CSV table of C-alpha atoms in Angstrom, one decimal:
chain,number,residue,atom,x,y,z
A,1,MET,CA,119.7,90.1,125.7
A,2,ALA,CA,116.6,92.3,125.1
A,3,LYS,CA,116.9,95.0,122.4
A,4,LYS,CA,117.5,98.5,123.7
A,5,ARG,CA,114.3,100.6,123.4
A,6,ASP,CA,114.3,103.5,121.0
A,7,ARG,CA,112.5,106.8,121.3
A,8,ILE,CA,109.3,105.5,119.6
A,9,ASP,CA,109.3,102.3,121.8
A,10,ILE,CA,109.4,104.5,124.9
A,11,ILE,CA,106.6,106.8,123.6
A,12,GLN,CA,104.5,103.7,122.7
A,13,ASP,CA,105.0,102.2,126.2
A,14,MET,CA,104.0,105.5,127.8
A,15,LEU,CA,100.9,105.9,125.8
A,16,SER,CA,100.0,102.2,126.2
A,17,ALA,CA,100.4,102.6,129.9
A,18,ILE,CA,97.9,105.5,130.0
A,19,VAL,CA,95.4,103.6,127.9
A,20,ASP,CA,95.8,100.5,130.1
A,21,LYS,CA,95.0,102.6,133.1
A,22,GLY,CA,91.7,103.7,131.5
A,23,GLY,CA,93.0,106.8,129.8
A,24,GLN,CA,94.5,108.6,132.8
A,25,ILE,CA,97.5,108.0,134.9
A,26,LYS,CA,99.5,109.6,137.8
A,27,PRO,CA,103.1,110.6,136.9
A,28,THR,CA,104.6,108.2,139.4
A,29,HIS,CA,102.6,105.3,137.9
A,30,LEU,CA,103.7,106.4,134.4
A,31,MET,CA,107.3,106.5,135.4
A,32,TYR,CA,107.0,103.0,136.9
A,33,LYS,CA,105.0,101.5,134.0
A,34,GLY,CA,107.2,103.2,131.4
A,35,ASN,CA,110.3,101.9,133.1
A,36,LEU,CA,111.8,105.4,133.0
A,37,SER,CA,113.8,107.7,135.3
A,38,HIS,CA,112.2,111.0,136.4
A,39,ALA,CA,114.3,113.1,134.0
A,40,GLN,CA,113.6,110.8,131.1
A,41,MET,CA,109.9,110.8,131.7
A,42,GLN,CA,109.8,114.6,132.0
A,43,GLY,CA,111.6,114.9,128.6
A,44,TYR,CA,109.1,112.6,126.9
A,45,LEU,CA,106.1,114.1,128.6
A,46,GLU,CA,107.1,117.6,127.4
A,47,GLU,CA,107.2,116.2,123.9
A,48,LEU,CA,103.8,114.5,124.2
A,49,LEU,CA,102.3,117.6,125.8
A,50,GLY,CA,103.7,119.7,123.0
A,51,LYS,CA,102.2,117.4,120.4
A,52,GLU,CA,98.9,117.5,122.3
A,53,CYS,CA,99.0,113.7,122.6
A,54,VAL,CA,98.4,114.0,126.4
A,55,ASN,CA,97.0,116.7,128.7
A,56,LYS,CA,97.9,117.5,132.3
A,57,VAL,CA,94.9,117.9,134.6
A,58,PRO,CA,94.8,118.6,138.3
A,59,ARG,CA,92.7,116.1,140.2
A,60,LYS,CA,92.0,115.2,143.8
A,61,GLY,CA,95.2,113.5,145.1
A,62,GLY,CA,97.6,115.1,142.6
A,63,GLU,CA,98.0,115.8,138.9
A,64,TYR,CA,97.1,113.3,136.2
A,65,PHE,CA,98.0,112.8,132.6
A,66,ILE,CA,95.2,111.9,130.3
A,67,ILE,CA,95.5,110.7,126.7
A,68,THR,CA,93.8,112.8,124.0
A,69,ASP,CA,92.2,111.6,120.8
A,70,LYS,CA,95.3,112.7,119.0
A,71,GLY,CA,97.4,110.6,121.4
A,72,ARG,CA,95.2,107.5,120.7
A,73,GLU,CA,95.5,108.1,117.0
A,74,PHE,CA,99.3,108.4,117.3
A,75,LEU,CA,99.5,105.2,119.4
A,76,GLY,CA,97.4,103.4,116.7
A,77,LYS,CA,99.8,104.7,114.0
A,78,ILE,CA,102.8,103.5,116.0
A,79,ARG,CA,101.3,100.0,116.3
A,80,GLU,CA,100.5,100.0,112.6
A,81,MET,CA,104.1,101.0,111.9
A,82,ARG,CA,105.4,98.2,114.2
A,83,GLU,CA,103.4,95.7,112.3
A,84,PHE,CA,104.9,97.0,109.1
A,85,ASP,CA,108.4,96.7,110.6
A,86,ARG,CA,107.6,93.1,111.6
A,87,THR,CA,106.3,92.2,108.2
A,88,PHE,CA,109.2,93.7,106.3
A,89,GLY,CA,111.7,92.5,108.8
A,90,LEU,CA,113.1,96.0,109.7
B,1,MET,CA,112.7,122.3,57.6
B,2,GLY,CA,111.5,123.2,61.0
B,3,LEU,CA,109.5,121.8,63.8
B,4,SER,CA,106.0,123.3,63.9
B,5,ALA,CA,104.1,121.2,66.4
B,6,HIS,CA,104.4,118.3,68.8
B,7,VAL,CA,101.6,116.0,69.1
B,8,MET,CA,101.7,113.0,71.5
B,9,ASP,CA,99.5,110.1,70.8
B,10,LEU,CA,98.8,106.7,72.4
B,11,ALA,CA,100.6,104.3,70.1
B,12,TYR,CA,99.8,100.8,70.9
B,13,GLY,CA,99.7,98.0,73.5
B,14,SER,CA,97.1,97.3,76.1
B,15,ASP,CA,99.9,96.4,78.6
B,16,ILE,CA,99.9,100.1,79.5
B,17,TYR,CA,96.9,99.4,81.7
B,18,PHE,CA,98.9,96.8,83.6
B,19,ASP,CA,101.8,99.3,84.0
B,20,ILE,CA,99.4,102.0,85.3
B,21,VAL,CA,98.0,99.7,88.0
B,22,ALA,CA,101.5,98.5,89.0
B,23,GLY,CA,102.6,102.2,89.2
B,24,ILE,CA,99.7,103.1,91.4
B,25,ILE,CA,100.4,100.2,93.8
B,26,LEU,CA,104.1,101.1,94.0
B,27,LEU,CA,103.2,104.8,94.6
B,28,LEU,CA,100.9,103.6,97.4
B,29,ALA,CA,103.8,101.6,98.9
B,30,PHE,CA,106.0,104.7,98.7
B,31,VAL,CA,103.3,106.8,100.5
B,32,VAL,CA,102.9,104.1,103.3
B,33,VAL,CA,106.6,103.9,103.9
B,34,TRP,CA,106.8,107.8,103.9
B,35,LYS,CA,104.1,107.9,106.5
B,36,TYR,CA,106.1,105.6,108.9
B,37,TYR,CA,109.4,107.3,108.1
B,38,ARG,CA,107.8,110.6,109.3
B,39,ILE,CA,107.0,108.9,112.6
B,40,ASN,CA,110.4,107.3,113.1
B,41,LYS,CA,113.2,109.0,111.1
B,42,ALA,CA,115.8,107.2,113.2
B,43,GLN,CA,115.0,104.0,111.3
B,44,THR,CA,117.4,104.2,108.4
B,45,LYS,CA,116.0,101.1,106.7
B,46,TYR,CA,112.9,103.2,105.8
B,47,LYS,CA,115.2,105.2,103.6
B,48,HIS,CA,116.2,102.1,101.6
B,49,LEU,CA,112.5,101.2,101.2
B,50,LEU,CA,111.6,104.8,100.2
B,51,ILE,CA,114.4,104.8,97.6
B,52,GLY,CA,113.4,101.3,96.4
B,53,PHE,CA,109.6,101.9,96.0
B,54,GLY,CA,110.3,105.4,94.7
B,55,MET,CA,112.6,104.0,91.9
B,56,LEU,CA,110.2,101.2,91.1
B,57,PHE,CA,107.3,103.7,90.8
B,58,LEU,CA,109.4,105.9,88.5
B,59,SER,CA,110.4,102.9,86.5
B,60,TYR,CA,106.7,102.2,85.7
B,61,LEU,CA,106.1,105.8,85.0
B,62,PHE,CA,108.9,105.8,82.4
B,63,LYS,CA,107.5,102.5,81.0
B,64,ILE,CA,104.1,104.2,80.6
B,65,ILE,CA,105.8,107.1,78.9
B,66,SER,CA,107.5,104.7,76.5
B,67,HIS,CA,104.1,103.8,75.1
B,68,PHE,CA,103.8,107.2,73.6
B,69,LYS,CA,105.2,108.6,70.4
B,70,ILE,CA,106.1,112.1,69.5
B,71,TYR,CA,104.7,113.3,66.2
B,72,TYR,CA,105.9,116.6,64.7
B,73,HIS,CA,105.2,118.6,61.6
B,74,SER,CA,107.9,119.6,59.3
B,75,GLU,CA,108.0,121.6,56.1
B,76,TYR,CA,110.2,120.8,53.1
B,77,THR,CA,110.6,123.4,50.3
B,78,HIS,CA,112.1,122.8,46.9
B,79,GLN,CA,112.1,124.5,43.5
B,80,VAL,CA,110.4,122.9,40.5
B,81,GLY,CA,111.0,125.1,37.5
B,82,MET,CA,109.5,128.5,38.2
B,83,TYR,CA,107.4,127.1,41.1
B,84,THR,CA,108.3,126.7,44.7
B,85,VAL,CA,106.8,123.6,46.2
B,86,THR,CA,106.3,123.2,49.9
B,87,HIS,CA,105.5,119.8,51.4
B,88,HIS,CA,104.0,119.4,54.9
B,89,MET,CA,105.0,116.2,56.6
B,90,VAL,CA,104.2,114.5,59.8
B,91,ASN,CA,107.2,112.6,61.3
B,92,ALA,CA,107.3,110.2,64.2
B,93,SER,CA,110.0,110.1,66.8
B,94,ASN,CA,110.8,107.1,68.9
B,95,ILE,CA,112.8,109.0,71.5
B,96,LEU,CA,110.3,108.4,74.2
B,97,VAL,CA,110.2,104.7,73.4
B,98,TYR,CA,114.0,104.3,73.7
B,99,SER,CA,114.7,106.6,76.6
B,100,GLY,CA,111.6,105.5,78.5
B,101,LEU,CA,112.5,101.8,78.2
B,102,LEU,CA,116.1,102.5,79.1
B,103,LEU,CA,115.1,104.4,82.3
B,104,HIS,CA,112.5,101.7,83.1
B,105,ARG,CA,115.1,99.0,83.0
B,106,ILE,CA,117.7,100.9,85.0
B,107,LEU,CA,115.3,102.1,87.7
B,108,LEU,CA,113.6,98.6,88.0
B,109,ILE,CA,116.9,96.9,88.6
B,110,LEU,CA,118.1,99.6,91.0
B,111,GLY,CA,114.7,99.7,92.8
B,112,PHE,CA,114.7,96.0,93.6
B,113,TYR,CA,118.4,96.3,94.6
B,114,ALA,CA,117.5,99.1,97.1
B,115,LEU,CA,114.8,96.8,98.6
B,116,TYR,CA,117.4,94.0,98.8
B,117,ARG,CA,119.9,96.5,100.5
B,118,THR,CA,117.4,96.9,103.4
B,119,TYR,CA,118.6,93.5,104.6
B,120,SER,CA,122.2,93.7,103.6
B,121,CYS,CA,123.2,97.1,105.0
B,122,LYS,CA,126.4,95.5,106.3
B,123,GLU,CA,128.1,95.4,102.9
B,124,SER,CA,130.7,98.1,102.5
B,125,ARG,CA,130.0,101.4,100.6
B,126,LYS,CA,132.6,100.4,98.0
B,127,THR,CA,130.8,97.1,97.3
B,128,MET,CA,127.5,98.9,97.1
B,129,LEU,CA,129.0,101.5,94.6
B,130,LEU,CA,130.5,98.7,92.5
B,131,THR,CA,127.2,96.8,92.5
B,132,VAL,CA,125.2,99.9,91.5
B,133,PHE,CA,127.7,100.6,88.7
B,134,LEU,CA,127.4,97.0,87.4
B,135,LEU,CA,123.6,97.1,87.6
B,136,LEU,CA,123.6,100.4,85.7
B,137,ALA,CA,125.8,98.8,83.1
B,138,ILE,CA,123.5,95.8,82.8
B,139,GLY,CA,120.5,98.1,82.6
B,140,TYR,CA,122.1,100.1,79.8
B,141,LEU,CA,123.5,97.2,77.8
B,142,SER,CA,120.5,95.0,78.1
B,143,ALA,CA,118.7,97.0,75.4
B,144,SER,CA,120.3,94.6,72.9
B,145,ALA,CA,120.2,91.6,75.3
B,146,TYR,CA,116.8,91.8,77.0
B,147,VAL,CA,117.3,88.3,78.5
B,148,VAL,CA,120.2,89.6,80.7
B,149,PHE,CA,117.9,92.3,82.2
B,150,HIS,CA,115.2,89.7,83.1
B,151,LEU,CA,117.8,87.3,84.6
B,152,THR,CA,119.3,90.1,86.7
B,153,VAL,CA,115.8,91.1,88.1
B,154,LEU,CA,115.0,87.5,88.6
B,155,PHE,CA,118.1,86.9,90.6
B,156,ILE,CA,117.4,89.9,92.9
B,157,LEU,CA,113.8,88.9,93.3
B,158,LEU,CA,114.7,85.3,94.2
B,159,THR,CA,117.1,86.6,96.9
B,160,LEU,CA,114.3,88.8,98.3
B,161,THR,CA,111.8,85.8,98.2
B,162,SER,CA,114.3,83.6,100.0
B,163,THR,CA,115.0,86.3,102.6
B,164,TYR,CA,111.2,86.7,103.4
B,165,MET,CA,110.6,82.9,103.4
B,166,GLN,CA,113.3,82.5,106.0
B,167,ARG,CA,111.8,85.3,108.1
B,168,CYS,CA,108.4,83.8,107.7
B,169,LYS,CA,109.6,80.4,109.0
B,170,ALA,CA,111.2,82.2,111.9
B,171,ASP,CA,108.2,84.3,113.0
B,172,GLY,CA,105.3,82.5,111.4
B,173,SER,CA,103.7,85.8,110.3
B,174,THR,CA,101.1,85.4,107.5
B,175,ARG,CA,101.8,89.0,106.3
B,176,THR,CA,105.5,88.2,105.8
B,177,LYS,CA,104.4,85.0,104.0
B,178,LEU,CA,102.2,87.1,101.7
B,179,LEU,CA,105.1,89.5,101.1
B,180,ALA,CA,107.4,86.5,100.2
B,181,TYR,CA,104.7,85.2,97.8
B,182,SER,CA,104.4,88.6,96.1
B,183,PHE,CA,108.2,88.7,95.4
B,184,GLY,CA,108.0,85.0,94.4
B,185,ILE,CA,105.2,85.8,91.9
B,186,LEU,CA,107.2,88.7,90.5
B,187,ALA,CA,110.2,86.4,90.1
B,188,LEU,CA,108.0,83.9,88.2
B,189,SER,CA,106.9,86.7,85.9
B,190,GLN,CA,110.6,87.4,85.1
B,191,ILE,CA,111.0,83.7,84.1
B,192,ILE,CA,108.0,84.0,81.8
B,193,PHE,CA,109.5,87.2,80.3
B,194,PHE,CA,112.8,85.3,79.8
B,195,LEU,CA,110.8,82.5,77.9
B,196,THR,CA,109.5,85.1,75.5
B,197,VAL,CA,112.7,84.6,73.6
B,198,PHE,CA,111.3,81.3,72.5
B,199,TRP,CA,107.6,82.3,72.3
B,200,ILE,CA,106.7,85.9,72.2
B,201,ASP,CA,103.0,85.3,73.0
B,202,LEU,CA,104.1,84.6,76.6
B,203,TYR,CA,104.7,88.3,77.1
B,204,PHE,CA,101.0,88.9,77.9
B,205,LEU,CA,101.1,86.1,80.5
B,206,GLY,CA,104.2,87.6,82.0
B,207,GLU,CA,102.5,91.0,82.4
B,208,PHE,CA,99.5,89.3,83.9
B,209,ILE,CA,101.6,87.3,86.5
B,210,GLN,CA,103.7,90.5,87.2
B,211,LEU,CA,100.5,92.4,88.0
B,212,ALA,CA,99.3,89.5,90.3
B,213,GLY,CA,102.7,89.9,92.2
B,214,TYR,CA,102.0,93.6,92.7
B,215,PHE,CA,98.4,92.8,93.8
B,216,ALA,CA,99.9,90.5,96.4
B,217,LEU,CA,102.1,93.4,97.6
B,218,LEU,CA,99.0,95.6,97.8
B,219,LEU,CA,97.2,93.0,99.8
B,220,THR,CA,100.2,92.8,102.2
B,221,LEU,CA,100.1,96.6,102.7
B,222,LEU,CA,96.3,96.7,103.2
B,223,ASN,CA,96.6,93.8,105.7
B,224,VAL,CA,99.2,95.7,107.7
B,225,ILE,CA,97.1,98.9,107.7
B,226,SER,CA,93.9,97.0,108.7
B,227,TYR,CA,95.8,95.3,111.5
B,228,GLY,CA,97.0,98.6,112.7
B,229,LYS,CA,93.4,100.0,112.7
B,230,LYS,CA,92.2,96.9,114.6
B,231,ALA,CA,95.0,97.4,117.2
B,232,ARG,CA,94.1,101.1,117.6
B,233,PRO,CA,93.1,101.8,121.2
B,234,HIS,CA,89.6,103.0,122.2
């Protein structure tokens, strides 16, 4: 059975999904890629917007979320932390 | 007779440089774990690592302090016939040597035990408290039986090495292998320290091997950090 994702896993998946889409993503795609419910996604997005890891921008065809430099930096730190976890068997 | 001044002086031993480098590496390990703990406070195992590396760093700090002696001036006055004679004396106190080495031993044992606890969180609180008490007793009593201290640290380090070797076989990670080697080298240094009972000159070799073990730990941490930087999205 797959391990239940924790808060950091979900944030990593969301930020990775934005990066994989070229740095910007529609909320519906983010919800689908992040494997989240609408309510869950809203909660995490508010946190990421508050931390300035993502920005909300209106575009033709609806609003988009774009990853900021701070968001890329944070995603890098999470990946570094995950490698540390793997190495130390946490 | 009264204390007039305290002067601290570097007494002896070039092994202080080995201890300083080991202390810096352990402080770096503490800072790295602290950085990850701030990202994911829900991961309780970081707390064990923080306590472990923090205690190990403090252990070397106290070992460094134990290299210093306190010198103090005292005056001694007595009467010789109609003259009052005052002698000025410089005395040396070994309090830093004894207390520093005692705290070094206790913190080193408990520090490695905290690292070991990261993988054995399932043991009950009572068992943990009993183990900590016994390790404290070993640390305190080993002042007169240094061999017991080295054997205790060796046993904990062998357990850590075995744990990481098993993990390494399971996931094939070169970084985990490097970590297993670092604990293995540290265990080897404890064997050398144990052998100083028969040949004291081995002490320097033990210190050298111990430092190599901490360098392997540093290399592991740098490897993890550089991997993280490579994996950073652009």
